[in-house]
GROMACS .gro file of C-alpha atoms in nm:
model
  301
    1MET     CA    1   5.438  28.533   5.221
    2ASP     CA    2   5.347  28.232   5.007
    3ASP     CA    3   5.717  28.156   4.961
    4SER     CA    4   5.767  28.156   5.339
    5LEU     CA    5   5.475  27.918   5.390
    6ASN     CA    6   5.604  27.688   5.120
    7LYS     CA    7   5.949  27.683   5.283
    8ILE     CA    8   5.796  27.599   5.622
    9LYS     CA    9   5.591  27.318   5.468
   10LEU     CA   10   5.901  27.185   5.291
   11ILE     CA   11   6.106  27.195   5.613
   12ASN     CA   12   5.826  27.016   5.802
   13LYS     CA   13   5.802  26.756   5.530
   14ILE     CA   14   6.180  26.700   5.535
   15SER     CA   15   6.183  26.686   5.917
   16LYS     CA   16   5.905  26.427   5.926
   17LYS     CA   17   6.084  26.221   5.663
   18LEU     CA   18   6.413  26.247   5.856
   19ILE     CA   19   6.243  26.150   6.184
   20LEU     CA   20   6.080  25.853   6.010
   21GLN     CA   21   6.416  25.746   5.865
   22ILE     CA   22   6.586  25.776   6.206
   23PHE     CA   23   6.300  25.578   6.361
   24LEU     CA   24   6.334  25.306   6.098
   25VAL     CA   25   6.711  25.294   6.151
   26LEU     CA   26   6.657  25.257   6.525
   27ILE     CA   27   6.409  24.974   6.470
   28VAL     CA   28   6.654  24.796   6.242
   29PHE     CA   29   6.937  24.858   6.491
   30VAL     CA   30   6.738  24.723   6.786
   31TYR     CA   31   6.616  24.426   6.583
   32PHE     CA   32   6.949  24.316   6.442
   33PHE     CA   33   7.190  24.431   6.712
   34LEU     CA   34   7.006  24.426   7.047
   35SER     CA   35   6.704  24.196   7.043
   36ALA     CA   36   6.700  23.818   7.079
   37PRO     CA   37   6.624  23.594   6.780
   38PHE     CA   38   6.283  23.433   6.742
   39GLY     CA   39   6.244  23.070   6.841
   40GLY     CA   40   6.515  23.080   7.106
   41LYS     CA   41   6.531  22.853   7.409
   42ASP     CA   42   6.707  22.836   7.744
   43ILE     CA   43   7.063  22.710   7.695
   44ILE     CA   44   7.365  22.639   7.912
   45ILE     CA   45   7.708  22.722   7.773
   46HIS     CA   46   8.045  22.648   7.928
   47VAL     CA   47   8.319  22.910   7.923
   48SER     CA   48   8.666  22.769   7.977
   49ASN     CA   49   8.948  22.955   8.147
   50GLY     CA   50   9.118  23.173   7.886
   51GLN     CA   51   8.852  23.115   7.620
   52SER     CA   52   8.833  23.396   7.366
   53ILE     CA   53   8.536  23.628   7.335
   54SER     CA   54   8.513  23.540   6.966
   55SER     CA   55   8.462  23.170   7.037
   56ILE     CA   56   8.199  23.250   7.302
   57THR     CA   57   8.001  23.476   7.072
   58SER     CA   58   8.032  23.223   6.790
   59GLU     CA   59   7.885  22.951   7.010
   60LEU     CA   60   7.598  23.176   7.117
   61LYS     CA   61   7.526  23.260   6.753
   62THR     CA   62   7.525  22.890   6.666
   63GLU     CA   63   7.286  22.824   6.956
   64ASN     CA   64   7.054  23.099   6.821
   65ALA     CA   65   7.088  23.303   7.142
   66ILE     CA   66   7.200  23.617   6.954
   67ARG     CA   67   7.141  23.762   6.608
   68ASN     CA   68   7.497  23.875   6.544
   69GLU     CA   69   7.834  23.846   6.712
   70PHE     CA   70   7.956  24.204   6.676
   71SER     CA   71   7.708  24.359   6.918
   72LEU     CA   72   7.775  24.096   7.186
   73LYS     CA   73   8.152  24.141   7.152
   74PHE     CA   74   8.106  24.516   7.188
   75PHE     CA   75   7.894  24.493   7.503
   76ILE     CA   76   8.111  24.222   7.664
   77LYS     CA   77   8.422  24.438   7.622
   78LEU     CA   78   8.229  24.733   7.756
   79LEU     CA   79   8.091  24.556   8.063
   80LYS     CA   80   8.347  24.292   8.160
   81ARG     CA   81   8.576  24.320   8.460
   82GLY     CA   82   8.950  24.268   8.440
   83THR     CA   83   9.122  24.132   8.133
   84GLY     CA   84   8.937  23.804   8.080
   85VAL     CA   85   8.592  23.652   8.078
   86VAL     CA   86   8.490  23.465   8.395
   87SER     CA   87   8.494  23.088   8.334
   88GLY     CA   88   8.213  22.852   8.428
   89ASP     CA   89   7.864  22.755   8.315
   90TYR     CA   90   7.612  23.019   8.211
   91LEU     CA   91   7.236  22.976   8.189
   92ILE     CA   92   7.121  23.198   7.903
   93LYS     CA   93   6.746  23.250   7.919
   94LYS     CA   94   6.554  23.258   7.593
   95ASN     CA   95   6.474  23.602   7.453
   96SER     CA   96   6.753  23.761   7.661
   97PRO     CA   97   6.863  24.094   7.507
   98VAL     CA   98   7.223  24.104   7.400
   99TRP     CA   99   7.327  24.344   7.675
  100ILE     CA  100   7.188  24.107   7.938
  101ILE     CA  101   7.395  23.820   7.797
  102ALA     CA  102   7.699  24.049   7.784
  103TRP     CA  103   7.643  24.148   8.147
  104GLN     CA  104   7.624  23.782   8.249
  105VAL     CA  105   7.938  23.672   8.069
  106GLY     CA  106   8.135  23.989   8.127
  107ARG     CA  107   8.062  24.008   8.500
  108GLY     CA  108   8.046  23.637   8.585
  109ASN     CA  109   7.672  23.630   8.660
  110HIS     CA  110   7.628  23.264   8.577
  111GLY     CA  111   7.257  23.234   8.640
  112ILE     CA  112   7.324  22.880   8.760
  113SER     CA  113   7.444  22.761   9.100
  114PRO     CA  114   7.777  22.578   9.122
  115ILE     CA  115   7.783  22.235   9.285
  116LYS     CA  116   7.951  22.207   9.625
  117VAL     CA  117   8.185  21.910   9.667
  118THR     CA  118   8.384  21.848   9.984
  119LEU     CA  119   8.688  21.621   9.948
  120ARG     CA  120   8.796  21.515  10.295
  121GLU     CA  121   9.154  21.444  10.398
  122GLY     CA  122   9.287  21.098  10.325
  123LEU     CA  123   9.080  21.006  10.018
  124ASN     CA  124   9.272  20.817   9.753
  125ASN     CA  125   9.227  20.890   9.384
  126ILE     CA  126   8.960  20.625   9.329
  127GLN     CA  127   8.756  20.752   9.626
  128THR     CA  128   8.797  21.109   9.498
  129ALA     CA  129   8.673  21.008   9.153
  130ASP     CA  130   8.376  20.819   9.302
  131LEU     CA  131   8.273  21.123   9.506
  132LEU     CA  132   8.301  21.360   9.209
  133ALA     CA  133   8.099  21.119   8.994
  134SER     CA  134   7.822  21.112   9.257
  135LYS     CA  135   7.799  21.493   9.252
  136LEU     CA  136   7.863  21.590   8.890
  137SER     CA  137   7.644  21.446   8.615
  138GLY     CA  138   7.846  21.376   8.306
  139PHE     CA  139   8.171  21.345   8.501
  140ASP     CA  140   8.409  21.109   8.318
  141GLU     CA  141   8.545  20.898   8.602
  142LYS     CA  142   8.765  20.678   8.380
  143LEU     CA  143   8.928  20.975   8.205
  144PHE     CA  144   8.979  21.152   8.538
  145LEU     CA  145   9.162  20.851   8.686
  146GLU     CA  146   9.379  20.819   8.375
  147LYS     CA  147   9.486  21.183   8.394
  148ILE     CA  148   9.560  21.180   8.771
  149ASN     CA  149   9.736  20.844   8.775
  150ASP     CA  150  10.060  21.002   8.901
  151LYS     CA  151   9.894  21.283   9.100
  152GLN     CA  152   9.787  21.095   9.414
  153GLY     CA  153   9.900  21.297   9.714
  154TYR     CA  154   9.862  21.629   9.531
  155LEU     CA  155   9.483  21.658   9.492
  156PHE     CA  156   9.424  21.888   9.784
  157PRO     CA  157   9.134  21.797  10.015
  158ASP     CA  158   8.903  22.096  10.050
  159THR     CA  159   8.556  22.223   9.967
  160TYR     CA  160   8.522  22.302   9.597
  161PHE     CA  161   8.255  22.452   9.377
  162PHE     CA  162   8.223  22.302   9.030
  163PHE     CA  163   7.987  22.372   8.742
  164PRO     CA  164   7.800  22.083   8.578
  165LEU     CA  165   7.988  22.122   8.248
  166ASP     CA  166   8.338  22.165   8.395
  167THR     CA  167   8.581  21.954   8.192
  168THR     CA  168   8.806  21.687   8.341
  169ASP     CA  169   9.111  21.909   8.285
  170GLU     CA  170   8.943  22.203   8.457
  171ILE     CA  171   8.851  21.994   8.762
  172ILE     CA  172   9.206  21.859   8.791
  173GLU     CA  173   9.348  22.208   8.745
  174LYS     CA  174   9.136  22.340   9.034
  175LEU     CA  175   9.258  22.061   9.264
  176LEU     CA  176   9.625  22.101   9.173
  177ASN     CA  177   9.617  22.482   9.182
  178ASN     CA  178   9.462  22.469   9.527
  179PHE     CA  179   9.739  22.234   9.640
  180ASN     CA  180  10.002  22.482   9.518
  181ARG     CA  181   9.828  22.774   9.690
  182LYS     CA  182   9.806  22.590  10.021
  183ILE     CA  183  10.166  22.470  10.001
  184ASN     CA  184  10.286  22.827   9.951
  185SER     CA  185  10.217  22.886  10.321
  186LEU     CA  186  10.475  22.616  10.399
  187ASN     CA  187  10.753  22.752  10.182
  188LEU     CA  188  10.976  22.830  10.480
  189SER     CA  189  10.942  22.475  10.614
  190ILE     CA  190  11.008  22.330  10.268
  191ASP     CA  191  11.313  22.549  10.202
  192LYS     CA  192  11.484  22.470  10.533
  193ASN     CA  193  11.393  22.100  10.527
  194SER     CA  194  11.646  21.832  10.446
  195LYS     CA  195  11.373  21.589  10.342
  196GLU     CA  196  11.262  21.550   9.983
  197PHE     CA  197  10.923  21.715   9.942
  198SER     CA  198  10.788  21.408   9.762
  199ASP     CA  199  10.892  21.196  10.063
  200ALA     CA  200  10.717  21.440  10.295
  201ILE     CA  201  10.394  21.398  10.095
  202ILE     CA  202  10.424  21.019  10.124
  203MET     CA  203  10.478  21.051  10.499
  204ALA     CA  204  10.183  21.290  10.524
  205SER     CA  205   9.961  21.033  10.355
  206ILE     CA  206  10.067  20.779  10.620
  207LEU     CA  207   9.996  21.025  10.900
  208GLU     CA  208   9.638  21.066  10.773
  209GLY     CA  209   9.572  20.711  10.893
  210GLU     CA  210   9.807  20.695  11.189
  211ALA     CA  211   9.752  21.019  11.381
  212GLY     CA  212   9.443  21.083  11.590
  213GLY     CA  213   9.460  21.463  11.575
  214LYS     CA  214   9.674  21.774  11.599
  215ASP     CA  215   9.795  21.685  11.951
  216ASP     CA  216   9.973  21.367  11.844
  217ILE     CA  217  10.046  21.407  11.475
  218GLY     CA  218  10.380  21.588  11.522
  219ILE     CA  219  10.517  21.331  11.767
  220ILE     CA  220  10.401  21.038  11.552
  221SER     CA  221  10.569  21.201  11.253
  222GLY     CA  222  10.892  21.218  11.455
  223ILE     CA  223  10.858  20.851  11.555
  224LEU     CA  224  10.807  20.733  11.197
  225TRP     CA  225  11.096  20.939  11.060
  226LYS     CA  226  11.310  20.799  11.345
  227ARG     CA  227  11.217  20.443  11.248
  228ILE     CA  228  11.328  20.514  10.893
  229SER     CA  229  11.660  20.658  11.013
  230LEU     CA  230  11.714  20.346  11.228
  231ASN     CA  231  11.630  20.120  10.930
  232MET     CA  232  11.330  19.982  11.119
  233PRO     CA  233  11.009  19.863  10.953
  234LEU     CA  234  10.747  20.136  10.966
  235GLN     CA  235  10.476  19.907  11.109
  236VAL     CA  236  10.183  20.124  11.005
  237ASP     CA  237   9.835  20.033  10.890
  238VAL     CA  238   9.781  20.057  10.515
  239ASP     CA  239   9.450  19.952  10.357
  240LYS     CA  240   9.354  19.751  10.667
  241SER     CA  241   9.686  19.563  10.667
  242THR     CA  242  10.022  19.633  10.830
  243TYR     CA  243  10.294  19.792  10.619
  244ASN     CA  244  10.592  19.620  10.777
  245ILE     CA  245  10.859  19.717  10.526
  246LYS     CA  246  11.163  19.934  10.588
  247GLY     CA  247  11.146  20.279  10.432
  248LEU     CA  248  10.861  20.474  10.278
  249PRO     CA  249  10.611  20.338  10.024
  250LEU     CA  250  10.694  20.425   9.664
  251LYS     CA  251  10.410  20.678   9.635
  252PRO     CA  252  10.151  20.855   9.852
  253LEU     CA  253   9.874  20.632   9.987
  254ASN     CA  254   9.610  20.904   9.962
  255ASN     CA  255   9.568  21.281   9.935
  256PRO     CA  256   9.674  21.431  10.270
  257GLY     CA  257   9.559  21.758  10.422
  258LEU     CA  258   9.765  22.056  10.528
  259SER     CA  259   9.807  21.951  10.894
  260SER     CA  260   9.955  21.614  10.791
  261ILE     CA  261  10.188  21.777  10.537
  262THR     CA  262  10.297  22.031  10.799
  263ALA     CA  263  10.367  21.753  11.051
  264ALA     CA  264  10.560  21.550  10.794
  265LEU     CA  265  10.783  21.851  10.726
  266ASN     CA  266  10.813  21.944  11.095
  267PRO     CA  267  10.836  21.624  11.302
  268VAL     CA  268  10.849  21.662  11.681
  269SER     CA  269  11.149  21.502  11.848
  270SER     CA  270  11.075  21.263  12.135
  271PRO     CA  271  11.237  20.969  12.316
  272TYR     CA  272  10.962  20.736  12.191
  273LEU     CA  273  10.979  20.465  11.929
  274TYR     CA  274  10.629  20.315  11.956
  275TYR     CA  275  10.274  20.441  11.998
  276LEU     CA  276   9.916  20.321  11.998
  277HIS     CA  277   9.569  20.470  12.030
  278ASP     CA  278   9.329  20.320  12.281
  279LYS     CA  279   8.958  20.269  12.222
  280ASN     CA  280   8.891  20.632  12.319
  281GLY     CA  281   9.150  20.766  12.077
  282THR     CA  282   9.402  20.858  12.346
  283VAL     CA  283   9.761  20.799  12.233
  284HIS     CA  284  10.008  20.605  12.449
  285TYR     CA  285  10.379  20.624  12.373
  286SER     CA  286  10.660  20.388  12.467
  287LYS     CA  287  11.037  20.389  12.438
  288SER     CA  288  11.088  20.014  12.398
  289PHE     CA  289  10.906  19.722  12.242
  290GLU     CA  290  10.857  19.564  12.585
  291GLU     CA  291  10.687  19.879  12.708
  292HIS     CA  292  10.481  19.886  12.389
  293LYS     CA  293  10.360  19.531  12.449
  294ARG     CA  294  10.250  19.629  12.799
  295ASN     CA  295  10.054  19.920  12.653
  296ILE     CA  296   9.886  19.680  12.411
  297SER     CA  297   9.789  19.457  12.700
  298ASN     CA  298   9.668  19.749  12.912
  299TYR     CA  299   9.479  19.950  12.654
  300LEU     CA  300   9.375  19.724  12.366
  301LYS     CA  301   9.270  19.400  12.538
   0.00000   0.00000   0.00000
């Protein structure tokens, strides 16, 4: 009987010791692998497209947002969608548990609102840079202009969402990638077209300033291409002066939108050689210069 009681006491003693050890292990595990470090603060990190998980966790460790990298790597791989980490800025709140940070980065929950920037049709590169600089603090306008020096015409006008820490290369990549996506819808027109695509972009940039809307842009495109084929001066307005030279400019004048690019690739044939817009924006066409002069007298004086 005494032996049985002693065995029970021994088992209870061992069980209590084991429970205490498990409890201590859990405390150590939670402290080192799950909890946030002391003395943390809110931080913003920027994750670039294609950035490795190792470099992200290393940065967070350096910023004292996590105690160790292994646990964050584990939870990111467990919780992330797809094959990569979602790029952009992330606001990491102080004292955030590691699984919360992993959820943010792995699922693209940035915790910070992107900045909306609308680039309208017809902006040149300098105007585009000025607008981005007015919206994005820290934007390097000089570096941006250096990198897009030969890209005027291909920075697609659209509404974009950027993060405050987006790099110059990332901003340019978004603009150019959007251009390529939009142009994909015109592949049939491009493939069957005898015009050089680069020439079409130059023409589209002219149409941004010459056409009043979708009702006249195709016909005006046809008129301007006809003038080129007849070796006539284009006689279009460029930077508040008349471009009166034969042939196209050497490069795009601005960044045209999809309707102008479509019209440049698909000009509408007509018997006209001249056109003008009256004070109300209505277009008036003419077949001869004499008729054009009468339209000027009738509608612009």
